[in-house]
Amino acid sequence: TLLPDPMGTLEALKVLKAEGLVVLCYTSDDPIMAMRLKDAGADAVMPAGSPIGSGQGVLNPWNIRIILEQLKAGDEKYPIIVDAGVGTASDVTIAMELGADGVLLNTGIAGAKEAVAMARAMKLAVESGYFARRAGRIPRKLYATASSPIEGVIGAKE
């Protein structure tokens, strides 16, 4: 299935860290397991957006947000890299807008009809999502609200 074995990953992490290695842990989008991996010494946590090679994108953005919030609490520079399931540039943009530090992908580019064009699209998507996150989105609202100023509009009552 190519899904991660969370307990096996945790055990392997402990062994590898004891040997002094840098370990970037691929895991599911389970916030509790992500925290356990960080607490056990993972140098980065890489939650799956969806199963490897599936092209389904970020299936559970809420869990990715929770992972980002919890693992970066008190340590903003701790790296979270969305890994797996990315199918197109919009998937990358979403991951970056959520606050991921990066996106690890292969199949989305390797399997594209035009791999070079898709690689360029992915690069631009990283930049787009990064800058959108920094700029800050408007709040989501149930109802519409006018955003255009009334003052100075020709024909507006003063």
Tab-separated table of C-alpha atoms in Angstrom:
chain	number	residue	atom	x	y	z
A	1	THR	CA	0.000	0.000	0.000
A	2	LEU	CA	3.028	2.249	0.447
A	3	LEU	CA	1.415	3.710	3.559
A	4	PRO	CA	3.804	4.339	6.445
A	5	ASP	CA	4.084	1.921	9.364
A	6	PRO	CA	3.875	4.409	12.244
A	7	MET	CA	5.175	2.149	14.995
A	8	GLY	CA	7.957	0.776	12.794
A	9	THR	CA	8.920	4.330	11.855
A	10	LEU	CA	9.076	5.368	15.518
A	11	GLU	CA	11.270	2.371	16.392
A	12	ALA	CA	13.570	2.985	13.415
A	13	LEU	CA	13.840	6.678	14.306
A	14	LYS	CA	15.103	5.850	17.794
A	15	VAL	CA	17.748	3.473	16.412
A	16	LEU	CA	18.909	5.911	13.733
A	17	LYS	CA	19.092	8.866	16.146
A	18	ALA	CA	21.118	6.733	18.593
A	19	GLU	CA	23.607	6.257	15.738
A	20	GLY	CA	23.796	10.039	15.254
A	21	LEU	CA	21.976	10.259	11.937
A	22	VAL	CA	19.759	13.071	10.661
A	23	VAL	CA	16.270	11.615	10.226
A	24	LEU	CA	13.403	13.075	8.215
A	25	CYS	CA	10.346	10.963	9.030
A	26	TYR	CA	7.640	10.168	6.510
A	27	THR	CA	4.376	9.510	8.334
A	28	SER	CA	0.625	9.633	7.969
A	29	ASP	CA	-1.331	12.809	8.654
A	30	ASP	CA	-1.999	11.686	12.246
A	31	PRO	CA	-1.128	14.633	14.522
A	32	ILE	CA	-0.423	12.411	17.531
A	33	MET	CA	2.082	10.259	15.637
A	34	ALA	CA	3.681	13.376	14.161
A	35	MET	CA	4.202	14.753	17.678
A	36	ARG	CA	5.621	11.430	18.880
A	37	LEU	CA	8.131	11.471	16.030
A	38	LYS	CA	9.210	15.024	16.859
A	39	ASP	CA	9.467	14.184	20.564
A	40	ALA	CA	11.609	11.139	19.710
A	41	GLY	CA	14.082	13.360	17.861
A	42	ALA	CA	12.970	13.488	14.217
A	43	ASP	CA	14.823	16.300	12.476
A	44	ALA	CA	11.745	16.887	10.304
A	45	VAL	CA	8.304	15.356	10.039
A	46	MET	CA	6.862	14.680	6.606
A	47	PRO	CA	3.123	13.950	6.785
A	48	ALA	CA	1.490	12.422	3.731
A	49	GLY	CA	-0.986	14.547	1.833
A	50	SER	CA	-2.460	11.280	0.526
A	51	PRO	CA	-1.055	7.856	-0.437
A	52	ILE	CA	2.204	7.834	-2.420
A	53	GLY	CA	1.645	8.165	-6.140
A	54	SER	CA	-2.123	8.597	-5.797
A	55	GLY	CA	-2.275	12.171	-7.095
A	56	GLN	CA	-5.134	12.872	-4.673
A	57	GLY	CA	-3.507	15.951	-3.160
A	58	VAL	CA	-3.938	17.014	0.461
A	59	LEU	CA	-6.965	14.950	1.518
A	60	ASN	CA	-7.118	16.172	5.113
A	61	PRO	CA	-5.970	19.788	5.331
A	62	TRP	CA	-7.312	20.020	8.882
A	63	ASN	CA	-4.883	17.369	10.157
A	64	ILE	CA	-2.005	19.000	8.288
A	65	ARG	CA	-2.934	22.318	9.965
A	66	ILE	CA	-3.033	20.623	13.376
A	67	ILE	CA	0.385	19.041	12.760
A	68	LEU	CA	1.815	22.399	11.709
A	69	GLU	CA	0.334	24.191	14.718
A	70	GLN	CA	1.396	21.603	17.289
A	71	LEU	CA	4.877	20.819	15.994
A	72	LYS	CA	5.784	24.449	15.388
A	73	ALA	CA	4.502	25.650	18.787
A	74	GLY	CA	7.561	27.176	20.429
A	75	ASP	CA	9.719	26.120	17.478
A	76	GLU	CA	8.588	27.968	14.323
A	77	LYS	CA	11.593	26.768	12.356
A	78	TYR	CA	10.878	23.054	12.898
A	79	PRO	CA	10.532	21.658	9.348
A	80	ILE	CA	7.246	20.131	8.217
A	81	ILE	CA	7.339	18.869	4.641
A	82	VAL	CA	4.187	17.528	3.006
A	83	ASP	CA	5.189	14.277	1.348
A	84	ALA	CA	3.222	12.085	-1.051
A	85	GLY	CA	0.043	12.186	-3.061
A	86	VAL	CA	0.727	15.435	-4.896
A	87	GLY	CA	-0.711	15.300	-8.404
A	88	THR	CA	-0.625	18.838	-9.699
A	89	ALA	CA	0.480	22.373	-8.892
A	90	SER	CA	-2.682	23.315	-7.013
A	91	ASP	CA	-1.950	20.510	-4.502
A	92	VAL	CA	1.451	22.081	-3.822
A	93	THR	CA	-0.085	25.535	-3.447
A	94	ILE	CA	-2.553	24.218	-0.860
A	95	ALA	CA	0.217	22.551	1.161
A	96	MET	CA	2.262	25.749	1.150
A	97	GLU	CA	-0.748	27.924	2.000
A	98	LEU	CA	-1.379	25.690	5.013
A	99	GLY	CA	2.117	26.600	6.211
A	100	ALA	CA	4.249	23.641	5.139
A	101	ASP	CA	7.936	24.395	4.767
A	102	GLY	CA	8.092	22.420	1.567
A	103	VAL	CA	6.579	19.630	-0.493
A	104	LEU	CA	8.375	16.434	-1.456
A	105	LEU	CA	7.087	14.929	-4.670
A	106	ASN	CA	8.030	12.667	-7.510
A	107	THR	CA	5.112	11.014	-9.307
A	108	GLY	CA	3.341	14.314	-9.935
A	109	ILE	CA	6.261	15.343	-12.134
A	110	ALA	CA	7.574	11.979	-13.322
A	111	GLY	CA	4.104	10.838	-14.383
A	112	ALA	CA	3.057	14.060	-16.116
A	113	LYS	CA	2.647	14.156	-19.891
A	114	GLU	CA	5.140	17.052	-19.972
A	115	ALA	CA	7.449	16.531	-16.991
A	116	VAL	CA	9.507	19.693	-17.527
A	117	ALA	CA	6.387	21.864	-17.762
A	118	MET	CA	4.947	20.214	-14.636
A	119	ALA	CA	8.207	20.763	-12.742
A	120	ARG	CA	8.026	24.456	-13.610
A	121	ALA	CA	4.379	24.561	-12.517
A	122	MET	CA	5.313	22.925	-9.198
A	123	LYS	CA	8.083	25.482	-8.622
A	124	LEU	CA	5.683	28.347	-9.263
A	125	ALA	CA	3.094	26.686	-7.015
A	126	VAL	CA	5.582	26.586	-4.131
A	127	GLU	CA	6.241	30.290	-4.577
A	128	SER	CA	2.549	31.109	-4.958
A	129	GLY	CA	1.526	29.195	-1.837
A	130	TYR	CA	4.419	30.604	0.174
A	131	PHE	CA	3.616	34.211	-0.691
A	132	ALA	CA	-0.125	33.692	-0.234
A	133	ARG	CA	0.541	32.302	3.260
A	134	ARG	CA	2.760	35.268	4.134
A	135	ALA	CA	0.254	37.769	2.716
A	136	GLY	CA	-2.585	36.335	4.815
A	137	ARG	CA	-5.928	35.316	3.392
A	138	ILE	CA	-9.116	37.168	4.198
A	139	PRO	CA	-11.348	35.519	6.794
A	140	ARG	CA	-14.007	33.152	5.517
A	141	LYS	CA	-17.489	34.553	6.083
A	142	LEU	CA	-20.968	33.144	5.754
A	143	TYR	CA	-22.325	36.286	4.110
A	144	ALA	CA	-21.036	38.693	1.481
A	145	THR	CA	-19.607	42.034	2.551
A	146	ALA	CA	-18.747	44.960	0.303
A	147	SER	CA	-15.061	45.704	0.046
A	148	SER	CA	-15.092	48.579	-2.421
A	149	PRO	CA	-14.965	52.075	-0.913
A	150	ILE	CA	-17.987	54.330	-1.384
A	151	GLU	CA	-16.099	57.577	-0.753
A	152	GLY	CA	-14.774	59.249	-3.883
A	153	VAL	CA	-16.932	57.220	-6.285
A	154	ILE	CA	-18.538	59.350	-9.018
A	155	GLY	CA	-22.207	59.786	-8.277
A	156	ALA	CA	-21.912	58.675	-4.654
A	157	LYS	CA	-23.891	60.695	-2.144
A	158	GLU	CA	-21.651	62.608	0.195
